[in-house]
Amino acid sequence: MALNYSDKVMDHFANPRNVGEIENPDGVGEAGNPKCGDIMKIYLKVNDETKIIEDVKFKTFGCASAIASSSMATELIKGRTIQEAWDLTNSAVAEALDGLPPIKMHCSVLAEEAIHEALNDYRAKHGMDIIPVEHHEE
Ligand code: FES
């Protein structure tokens, strides 16, 4: 059975935004799903004074939904503060994509988790407390 993807998912899959790596990033995070084997890596450039994410890139070895989720998530956190980025949930990412098929919701979780890991990497390097990362299925 073919899954129904929204135009936004198809667009972000076909033309993903912010693909790549940042040299000397201020934070790097990785998340993977052991069931499907997909992996997502997020790189952040953060302004130390304003705590605003000035640049963000991703590398995703995964399915179409994972790539679309990374692309959308990077768009949503660019120009935001590290606190605003922390508050981005996987359901907000899926909503911004006009929805994901239910069995593909876990793909958006990778984006939330990879961003959390990258933010914690930044926090650790700047003497800030690490926030526990919640691992959840959806
Ligand atoms: Fe695993 Fe999409 S199927 S991230």
mmCIF file of N, CA, C and O in Angstrom, residues 1-2 12 21 23-24 31 37 42 48 54 69 90 99 114 124 126:
data_model
loop_
_atom_site.group_PDB
_atom_site.id
_atom_site.type_symbol
_atom_site.label_atom_id
_atom_site.label_comp_id
_atom_site.label_asym_id
_atom_site.label_seq_id
_atom_site.Cartn_x
_atom_site.Cartn_y
_atom_site.Cartn_z
ATOM 1 N N MET A 1 0.842 -1.195 0.000
ATOM 2 C CA MET A 1 0.000 0.000 0.000
ATOM 3 C C MET A 1 0.887 1.258 0.000
ATOM 4 O O MET A 1 1.785 1.382 0.827
ATOM 5 N N ALA A 2 0.591 2.153 -0.909
ATOM 6 C CA ALA A 2 1.387 3.384 -0.962
ATOM 7 C C ALA A 2 0.936 4.328 0.146
ATOM 8 O O ALA A 2 -0.252 4.397 0.452
ATOM 9 N N HIS A 12 9.978 18.972 0.739
ATOM 10 C CA HIS A 12 11.177 18.985 1.603
ATOM 11 C C HIS A 12 12.044 17.754 1.380
ATOM 12 O O HIS A 12 13.239 17.770 1.656
ATOM 13 N N GLU A 21 27.112 20.141 6.440
ATOM 14 C CA GLU A 21 27.818 20.142 7.716
ATOM 15 C C GLU A 21 28.251 21.568 7.993
ATOM 16 O O GLU A 21 28.432 22.330 7.057
ATOM 17 N N GLU A 23 31.410 23.653 9.594
ATOM 18 C CA GLU A 23 32.772 23.480 10.087
ATOM 19 C C GLU A 23 32.890 24.113 11.465
ATOM 20 O O GLU A 23 32.361 25.204 11.682
ATOM 21 N N ASN A 24 33.583 23.483 12.362
ATOM 22 C CA ASN A 24 33.685 23.944 13.752
ATOM 23 C C ASN A 24 32.339 24.336 14.336
ATOM 24 O O ASN A 24 32.128 25.479 14.740
ATOM 25 N N ALA A 31 20.943 11.371 16.361
ATOM 26 C CA ALA A 31 19.890 10.496 16.865
ATOM 27 C C ALA A 31 19.681 9.392 15.845
ATOM 28 O O ALA A 31 19.839 9.599 14.639
ATOM 29 N N GLY A 37 17.056 1.783 11.496
ATOM 30 C CA GLY A 37 18.477 2.003 11.224
ATOM 31 C C GLY A 37 18.783 3.397 10.705
ATOM 32 O O GLY A 37 19.913 3.688 10.316
ATOM 33 N N ILE A 42 22.760 16.710 13.395
ATOM 34 C CA ILE A 42 22.451 18.153 13.340
ATOM 35 C C ILE A 42 23.675 18.954 13.804
ATOM 36 O O ILE A 42 24.295 18.610 14.810
ATOM 37 N N ASP A 48 26.918 33.378 20.920
ATOM 38 C CA ASP A 48 27.077 33.217 22.367
ATOM 39 C C ASP A 48 26.403 34.330 23.173
ATOM 40 O O ASP A 48 25.995 34.113 24.307
ATOM 41 N N GLU A 54 22.287 30.804 14.618
ATOM 42 C CA GLU A 54 22.487 31.585 13.401
ATOM 43 C C GLU A 54 22.542 30.696 12.171
ATOM 44 O O GLU A 54 22.245 31.131 11.070
ATOM 45 N N SER A 69 11.574 15.738 7.624
ATOM 46 C CA SER A 69 11.507 16.222 9.008
ATOM 47 C C SER A 69 12.752 17.016 9.373
ATOM 48 O O SER A 69 12.662 18.059 10.031
ATOM 49 N N ASN A 90 8.396 17.008 18.097
ATOM 50 C CA ASN A 90 8.270 16.277 16.834
ATOM 51 C C ASN A 90 6.881 16.474 16.231
ATOM 52 O O ASN A 90 6.736 16.523 15.008
ATOM 53 N N GLY A 99 1.431 17.144 8.275
ATOM 54 C CA GLY A 99 1.178 15.782 8.734
ATOM 55 C C GLY A 99 2.096 14.744 8.130
ATOM 56 O O GLY A 99 2.666 14.943 7.052
ATOM 57 N N ALA A 114 17.701 14.710 17.769
ATOM 58 C CA ALA A 114 19.014 15.166 17.282
ATOM 59 C C ALA A 114 19.232 16.629 17.658
ATOM 60 O O ALA A 114 20.343 17.028 18.026
ATOM 61 N N ALA A 124 26.879 21.840 27.181
ATOM 62 C CA ALA A 124 28.015 21.249 27.888
ATOM 63 C C ALA A 124 29.286 22.050 27.639
ATOM 64 O O ALA A 124 30.076 22.290 28.557
ATOM 65 N N HIS A 126 29.480 25.114 27.101
ATOM 66 C CA HIS A 126 29.374 26.472 27.624
ATOM 67 C C HIS A 126 29.008 26.495 29.101
ATOM 68 O O HIS A 126 28.450 27.484 29.604
#
